[in-house]
mmCIF file of C-alpha atoms in Angstrom:
data_model
loop_
_atom_site.group_PDB
_atom_site.id
_atom_site.type_symbol
_atom_site.label_atom_id
_atom_site.label_comp_id
_atom_site.label_asym_id
_atom_site.label_seq_id
_atom_site.Cartn_x
_atom_site.Cartn_y
_atom_site.Cartn_z
ATOM 1 C CA MET N 236 -48.942 37.082 15.111
ATOM 2 C CA GLY N 237 -51.262 39.959 15.658
ATOM 3 C CA ILE N 238 -55.108 40.114 16.611
ATOM 4 C CA ASP N 239 -57.869 42.018 14.953
ATOM 5 C CA VAL N 240 -60.203 43.539 17.487
ATOM 6 C CA THR N 241 -62.783 44.416 14.764
ATOM 7 C CA ASN N 242 -62.707 40.886 13.547
ATOM 8 C CA ILE N 243 -63.261 39.760 17.239
ATOM 9 C CA TRP N 244 -66.096 42.091 17.881
ATOM 10 C CA SER N 245 -67.630 41.042 14.637
ATOM 11 C CA ALA N 246 -67.542 37.325 15.651
ATOM 12 C CA ILE N 247 -69.120 38.301 18.964
ATOM 13 C CA VAL N 248 -71.925 40.077 17.459
ATOM 14 C CA ASP N 249 -72.503 37.322 14.955
ATOM 15 C CA GLU N 250 -72.546 34.723 17.840
ATOM 16 C CA VAL N 251 -75.013 36.826 19.817
ATOM 17 C CA ARG N 252 -77.453 37.135 16.925
ATOM 18 C CA LYS N 253 -77.505 33.619 16.660
ATOM 19 C CA GLU N 254 -78.127 33.107 20.363
ATOM 20 C CA CYS N 255 -81.055 35.645 20.254
ATOM 21 C CA ASP N 256 -82.810 33.361 17.746
ATOM 22 C CA ARG N 257 -82.078 30.213 19.682
ATOM 23 C CA GLU N 258 -82.892 31.723 23.274
ATOM 24 C CA PRO N 259 -85.252 34.468 22.782
ATOM 25 C CA GLU N 260 -85.585 34.828 26.806
ATOM 26 C CA ILE N 261 -82.041 36.381 26.906
ATOM 27 C CA ARG N 262 -82.593 38.459 23.959
ATOM 28 C CA MET N 263 -82.933 41.686 26.106
ATOM 29 C CA PHE N 264 -79.921 41.017 27.939
ATOM 30 C CA LEU N 265 -77.618 40.336 24.887
ATOM 31 C CA GLU N 266 -79.141 43.383 23.063
ATOM 32 C CA GLN N 267 -78.188 45.684 26.025
ATOM 33 C CA HIS N 268 -74.859 44.162 26.686
ATOM 34 C CA ILE N 269 -73.714 43.677 22.988
ATOM 35 C CA LEU N 270 -75.888 44.476 20.089
ATOM 36 C CA ARG N 271 -76.351 48.059 20.932
ATOM 37 C CA TYR N 272 -72.600 48.733 20.860
ATOM 38 C CA PRO N 273 -70.656 49.415 17.639
ATOM 39 C CA GLU N 274 -67.419 48.062 18.814
ATOM 40 C CA PHE N 275 -65.601 46.179 21.846
ATOM 41 C CA ALA N 276 -64.344 48.863 23.971
ATOM 42 C CA PRO N 277 -67.741 50.554 25.113
ATOM 43 C CA ALA N 278 -69.387 47.239 25.588
ATOM 44 C CA LEU N 279 -66.575 45.936 27.859
ATOM 45 C CA ALA N 280 -66.540 49.247 29.717
ATOM 46 C CA MET N 281 -70.354 48.993 30.492
ATOM 47 C CA LEU N 282 -70.251 45.280 31.455
ATOM 48 C CA LEU N 283 -67.437 45.792 33.839
ATOM 49 C CA SER N 284 -68.941 48.922 35.510
ATOM 50 C CA VAL N 285 -72.273 47.255 36.036
ATOM 51 C CA LYS N 286 -70.328 44.289 37.635
ATOM 52 C CA LEU N 287 -68.177 46.320 39.843
ATOM 53 C CA GLY N 288 -70.530 49.320 40.625
ATOM 54 C CA SER N 289 -72.304 49.779 44.088
ATOM 55 C CA LYS N 290 -74.505 52.400 45.658
ATOM 56 C CA HIS N 291 -71.315 53.960 46.999
ATOM 57 C CA PHE N 292 -69.653 54.139 43.501
ATOM 58 C CA PRO N 293 -72.342 53.962 40.790
ATOM 59 C CA PRO N 294 -71.721 52.201 37.603
ATOM 60 C CA PRO N 295 -71.963 55.326 35.509
ATOM 61 C CA VAL N 296 -68.846 56.725 37.367
ATOM 62 C CA LEU N 297 -66.883 53.385 36.725
ATOM 63 C CA GLU N 298 -68.114 53.207 33.196
ATOM 64 C CA GLY N 299 -66.487 56.800 32.503
ATOM 65 C CA LEU N 300 -63.161 55.457 34.218
ATOM 66 C CA PHE N 301 -63.144 52.591 31.850
ATOM 67 C CA GLN N 302 -63.850 54.915 28.812
ATOM 68 C CA ASP N 303 -61.052 57.113 29.839
ATOM 69 C CA PHE N 304 -58.706 54.148 30.022
ATOM 70 C CA TYR N 305 -59.590 52.787 26.749
ATOM 71 C CA ARG N 306 -59.515 56.287 25.058
ATOM 72 C CA GLU N 307 -56.042 57.113 26.686
ATOM 73 C CA SER N 308 -54.553 53.619 26.270
ATOM 74 C CA PRO N 309 -56.131 52.061 23.229
ATOM 75 C CA GLU N 310 -53.605 49.133 23.499
ATOM 76 C CA ALA N 311 -55.544 47.909 26.472
ATOM 77 C CA ILE N 312 -58.494 46.809 24.206
ATOM 78 C CA ILE N 313 -55.968 44.958 22.135
ATOM 79 C CA VAL N 314 -54.759 43.137 25.211
ATOM 80 C CA ALA N 315 -58.397 42.343 26.306
ATOM 81 C CA ALA N 316 -58.895 40.755 22.734
ATOM 82 C CA TYR N 317 -55.606 38.609 23.425
ATOM 83 C CA ASP N 318 -57.249 37.454 26.742
ATOM 84 C CA LEU N 319 -60.346 36.532 24.945
ATOM 85 C CA GLU N 320 -58.728 34.728 22.458
ATOM 86 C CA ALA N 321 -56.375 32.836 25.016
ATOM 87 C CA THR N 322 -59.608 31.642 26.926
ATOM 88 C CA GLN N 323 -61.263 30.553 23.812
ATOM 89 C CA GLN N 324 -58.222 28.600 22.799
ATOM 90 C CA ARG N 325 -57.408 26.879 26.016
ATOM 91 C CA ASP N 326 -60.482 26.488 28.063
ATOM 92 C CA PRO N 327 -62.585 23.679 26.500
ATOM 93 C CA ALA N 328 -65.641 24.989 28.334
ATOM 94 C CA ALA N 329 -65.318 28.326 26.556
ATOM 95 C CA VAL N 330 -66.964 27.641 23.033
ATOM 96 C CA ASN N 331 -68.193 31.141 22.183
ATOM 97 C CA TYR N 332 -66.524 34.472 22.430
ATOM 98 C CA PHE N 333 -69.694 36.208 23.824
ATOM 99 C CA GLU N 334 -69.973 33.675 26.869
ATOM 100 C CA ILE N 335 -66.366 34.392 27.724
ATOM 101 C CA LEU N 336 -67.015 38.251 27.782
ATOM 102 C CA LEU N 337 -70.458 37.936 29.634
ATOM 103 C CA PHE N 338 -70.041 34.958 31.905
ATOM 104 C CA LEU N 339 -66.438 34.050 32.838
ATOM 105 C CA LYS N 340 -65.278 35.837 35.880
ATOM 106 C CA GLY N 341 -61.647 35.119 35.238
ATOM 107 C CA TYR N 342 -61.684 37.145 32.200
ATOM 108 C CA GLN N 343 -63.759 39.905 33.749
ATOM 109 C CA ALA N 344 -61.408 40.140 36.755
ATOM 110 C CA LEU N 345 -58.473 40.367 34.612
ATOM 111 C CA GLN N 346 -59.900 43.311 32.568
ATOM 112 C CA SER N 347 -60.917 44.955 35.692
ATOM 113 C CA TYR N 348 -57.455 44.633 37.126
ATOM 114 C CA ARG N 349 -56.064 46.322 33.955
ATOM 115 C CA LEU N 350 -58.053 49.456 34.749
ATOM 116 C CA ALA N 351 -56.715 49.518 38.490
ATOM 117 C CA HIS N 352 -53.140 49.002 37.033
ATOM 118 C CA TRP N 353 -53.594 51.835 34.652
ATOM 119 C CA LEU N 354 -54.894 53.976 37.575
ATOM 120 C CA TRP N 355 -51.992 52.809 39.886
ATOM 121 C CA LYS N 356 -49.321 53.794 37.051
ATOM 122 C CA ASN N 357 -50.958 57.347 37.080
ATOM 123 C CA GLY N 358 -50.631 57.898 40.634
ATOM 124 C CA ARG N 359 -54.365 57.385 41.322
ATOM 125 C CA ASN N 360 -53.655 54.881 44.210
ATOM 126 C CA SER N 361 -56.962 55.238 46.047
ATOM 127 C CA LEU N 362 -59.086 54.485 43.141
ATOM 128 C CA ALA N 363 -56.829 51.566 42.133
ATOM 129 C CA TYR N 364 -57.144 50.217 45.852
ATOM 130 C CA PHE N 365 -60.788 50.568 45.579
ATOM 131 C CA LEU N 366 -61.085 48.457 42.394
ATOM 132 C CA GLN N 367 -58.825 45.954 43.917
ATOM 133 C CA ASN N 368 -61.264 45.681 46.809
ATOM 134 C CA ARG N 369 -64.318 45.476 44.525
ATOM 135 C CA ILE N 370 -62.822 42.994 42.130
ATOM 136 C CA SER N 371 -61.902 40.779 45.387
ATOM 137 C CA GLU N 372 -65.395 41.197 46.542
ATOM 138 C CA VAL N 373 -67.260 40.457 43.313
ATOM 139 C CA PHE N 374 -65.062 37.904 41.456
ATOM 140 C CA ALA N 375 -62.922 36.320 44.435
ATOM 141 C CA VAL N 376 -59.735 37.393 42.691
ATOM 142 C CA ASP N 377 -57.213 39.510 44.349
ATOM 143 C CA ILE N 378 -54.479 41.195 42.256
ATOM 144 C CA HIS N 379 -52.623 43.934 43.598
ATOM 145 C CA PRO N 380 -52.942 47.138 41.021
ATOM 146 C CA ALA N 381 -48.960 47.316 41.031
ATOM 147 C CA ALA N 382 -48.643 43.821 39.505
ATOM 148 C CA VAL N 383 -47.554 43.648 36.004
ATOM 149 C CA ILE N 384 -49.330 41.247 33.814
ATOM 150 C CA GLY N 385 -48.883 40.522 30.141
ATOM 151 C CA LYS N 386 -51.297 39.743 27.366
ATOM 152 C CA GLY N 387 -52.897 36.445 26.171
ATOM 153 C CA ILE N 388 -53.583 35.367 29.922
ATOM 154 C CA LEU N 389 -56.034 32.767 30.942
ATOM 155 C CA LEU N 390 -57.455 32.762 34.575
ATOM 156 C CA ASP N 391 -59.261 29.526 34.504
ATOM 157 C CA HIS N 392 -62.228 29.578 37.026
ATOM 158 C CA ALA N 393 -60.084 32.078 38.927
ATOM 159 C CA THR N 394 -61.689 31.638 42.224
ATOM 160 C CA GLY N 395 -59.043 32.437 45.018
ATOM 161 C CA VAL N 396 -56.243 33.612 42.753
ATOM 162 C CA VAL N 397 -53.975 35.887 44.585
ATOM 163 C CA ILE N 398 -51.122 37.994 42.869
ATOM 164 C CA GLY N 399 -48.874 40.217 44.969
ATOM 165 C CA GLU N 400 -47.606 43.791 44.447
ATOM 166 C CA THR N 401 -44.361 43.040 42.778
ATOM 167 C CA ALA N 402 -45.204 39.931 40.638
ATOM 168 C CA VAL N 403 -44.845 39.892 37.106
ATOM 169 C CA VAL N 404 -46.606 37.649 34.938
ATOM 170 C CA GLU N 405 -45.381 37.580 31.224
ATOM 171 C CA ASP N 406 -47.346 36.977 27.954
ATOM 172 C CA ASN N 407 -49.306 33.857 27.434
ATOM 173 C CA VAL N 408 -49.410 32.275 30.782
ATOM 174 C CA SER N 409 -52.227 30.083 32.232
ATOM 175 C CA LEU N 410 -53.295 30.229 35.934
ATOM 176 C CA LEU N 411 -55.944 27.761 37.303
ATOM 177 C CA HIS N 412 -57.992 28.582 40.506
ATOM 178 C CA GLU N 413 -56.419 29.234 43.818
ATOM 179 C CA VAL N 414 -53.064 30.026 42.599
ATOM 180 C CA THR N 415 -51.080 32.437 44.630
ATOM 181 C CA LEU N 416 -48.118 34.326 43.577
ATOM 182 C CA GLY N 417 -47.157 35.804 47.062
ATOM 183 C CA GLY N 418 -44.473 36.603 49.435
ATOM 184 C CA THR N 419 -42.810 34.566 51.983
ATOM 185 C CA GLY N 420 -43.377 36.787 55.217
ATOM 186 C CA LYS N 421 -42.945 40.412 56.165
ATOM 187 C CA GLU N 422 -39.977 41.339 53.793
ATOM 188 C CA SER N 423 -40.583 44.566 51.919
ATOM 189 C CA GLY N 424 -39.384 45.591 48.517
ATOM 190 C CA ASP N 425 -39.380 43.182 45.368
ATOM 191 C CA ARG N 426 -40.741 40.064 47.097
ATOM 192 C CA HIS N 427 -42.983 38.325 44.619
ATOM 193 C CA PRO N 428 -42.644 35.834 41.817
ATOM 194 C CA LYS N 429 -41.659 36.642 38.144
ATOM 195 C CA VAL N 430 -43.469 34.144 35.670
ATOM 196 C CA GLY N 431 -42.031 33.685 32.213
ATOM 197 C CA ARG N 432 -43.812 33.371 28.970
ATOM 198 C CA SER N 433 -46.089 30.293 28.422
ATOM 199 C CA VAL N 434 -45.911 28.878 31.777
ATOM 200 C CA MET N 435 -48.870 26.602 33.236
ATOM 201 C CA ILE N 436 -49.714 26.849 36.812
ATOM 202 C CA GLY N 437 -51.989 24.072 38.120
ATOM 203 C CA ALA N 438 -54.767 24.706 40.560
ATOM 204 C CA GLY N 439 -53.878 25.573 44.151
ATOM 205 C CA ALA N 440 -50.203 25.999 43.381
ATOM 206 C CA LYS N 441 -48.530 28.488 45.862
ATOM 207 C CA ILE N 442 -45.594 30.268 44.238
ATOM 208 C CA LEU N 443 -43.724 32.404 47.042
ATOM 209 C CA GLY N 444 -41.000 34.819 47.032
ATOM 210 C CA ASN N 445 -38.888 36.716 44.529
ATOM 211 C CA ILE N 446 -38.128 33.711 42.321
ATOM 212 C CA ARG N 447 -38.238 32.994 38.636
ATOM 213 C CA ILE N 448 -40.443 30.577 37.025
ATOM 214 C CA GLY N 449 -38.760 30.171 33.566
ATOM 215 C CA GLU N 450 -40.414 30.468 30.239
ATOM 216 C CA GLY N 451 -42.335 27.331 29.307
ATOM 217 C CA ALA N 452 -42.168 25.749 32.795
ATOM 218 C CA LYS N 453 -45.122 23.830 34.377
ATOM 219 C CA VAL N 454 -46.102 23.972 38.076
ATOM 220 C CA GLY N 455 -48.281 20.884 39.289
ATOM 221 C CA ALA N 456 -51.512 21.559 41.049
ATOM 222 C CA GLY N 457 -51.066 21.833 44.858
ATOM 223 C CA SER N 458 -47.485 22.382 44.680
ATOM 224 C CA VAL N 459 -45.487 24.818 46.956
ATOM 225 C CA VAL N 460 -42.574 26.573 45.079
ATOM 226 C CA LEU N 461 -39.977 28.344 47.014
ATOM 227 C CA ASP N 462 -36.936 28.210 44.365
ATOM 228 C CA ASP N 463 -36.509 29.194 40.790
ATOM 229 C CA VAL N 464 -37.763 26.778 38.295
ATOM 230 C CA PRO N 465 -35.608 26.462 34.987
ATOM 231 C CA PRO N 466 -37.224 27.124 31.588
ATOM 232 C CA ASN N 467 -39.129 24.099 30.189
ATOM 233 C CA TYR N 468 -39.089 22.138 33.484
ATOM 234 C CA THR N 469 -42.031 20.647 35.485
ATOM 235 C CA VAL N 470 -41.940 20.843 39.255
ATOM 236 C CA ALA N 471 -44.518 19.489 41.727
ATOM 237 C CA GLY N 472 -44.919 18.666 45.389
ATOM 238 C CA VAL N 473 -44.727 20.377 48.866
ATOM 239 C CA PRO N 474 -42.110 21.768 48.564
ATOM 240 C CA ALA N 475 -41.812 21.608 44.890
ATOM 241 C CA HIS N 476 -38.913 19.943 43.322
ATOM 242 C CA ILE N 477 -38.101 19.169 39.611
ATOM 243 C CA VAL N 478 -39.757 16.009 38.223
ATOM 244 C CA GLY N 479 -38.870 16.333 34.546
ATOM 245 C CA ARG N 480 -38.865 18.426 31.457
ATOM 246 C CA THR N 481 -42.035 19.695 30.063
ATOM 247 C CA GLU N 482 -43.489 17.607 27.196
ATOM 248 C CA THR N 483 -44.132 20.993 25.154
ATOM 249 C CA PRO N 484 -42.356 24.295 24.888
ATOM 250 C CA THR N 485 -45.780 25.918 25.670
ATOM 251 C CA PRO N 486 -47.527 24.200 28.397
ATOM 252 C CA SER N 487 -49.885 27.050 28.881
ATOM 253 C CA MET N 488 -51.324 26.369 25.629
ATOM 254 C CA ASP N 489 -51.769 22.676 26.007
ATOM 255 C CA MET N 490 -53.238 22.816 29.374
ATOM 256 C CA GLU N 491 -52.130 19.124 30.161
ATOM 257 C CA GLN N 492 -52.634 18.788 33.960
ATOM 258 C CA ARG N 493 -51.146 15.386 34.338
ATOM 259 C CA LEU N 494 -47.426 15.161 34.860
ATOM 260 C CA VAL N 495 -46.057 13.645 31.621
ATOM 261 C CA PHE N 496 -42.265 13.196 31.323
ATOM 262 C CA PRO N 497 -41.318 12.522 27.770
ATOM 263 C CA ASP N 498 -37.449 12.188 28.932
ATOM 264 C CA ARG N 499 -38.060 9.171 31.172
ATOM 265 C CA LYS N 500 -38.162 5.732 30.059
ATOM 266 C CA ARG N 501 -41.259 3.732 30.408
#
């Protein structure tokens, strides 16, 4: 099932117009960030450049980079819409699209990483590293620009999320705050986790090494995962071990944090 960026943007504009009527004090902010733009891409480019800019790297320069990114990789704005929809569907605190776009740092950090990844793929490593550093400083999210992250991703709260250089996160994954996809030491090469589609990773979980978290798996909060996890199984503990099958094939969509085991007799 696809997503219509134009419809998403129209919904954002409608939400903002209603909010301007409800809360006149925020009207100027909303007009500057949303209502003056005809479409999603330039609004997102301006927002992120203001968030990440500094006196050493002014927002207009960053805005130009984001505009180049969206012009040369138009699929990136489609991915941004998928991430927006994922957050709205899975985070009960995220009621309106415009609030996710303007106020949720997990979403903003993820879209900023996507520019850094594009720069990295095009051999512009210094700029990519600069962005990684600014994303870490501004959002407290540290994603290496070489990491590969799919669409429909939720970074819920996001503070303390760390994703290493050779990590892969496939589509429709949900990660809560303080999740680490890291290495196990000083090894080089392919050394970070590979996370399959629709995986849910609970708050504070540490997944370490070049291991595979199978599609539809679930990692309990605070777990330390050092071995592969089969598809549609739940793991928990330090070190993590299998505690049962997942209650649904798509834990990332349900966001159930309790460990529920449908295959166990009560």
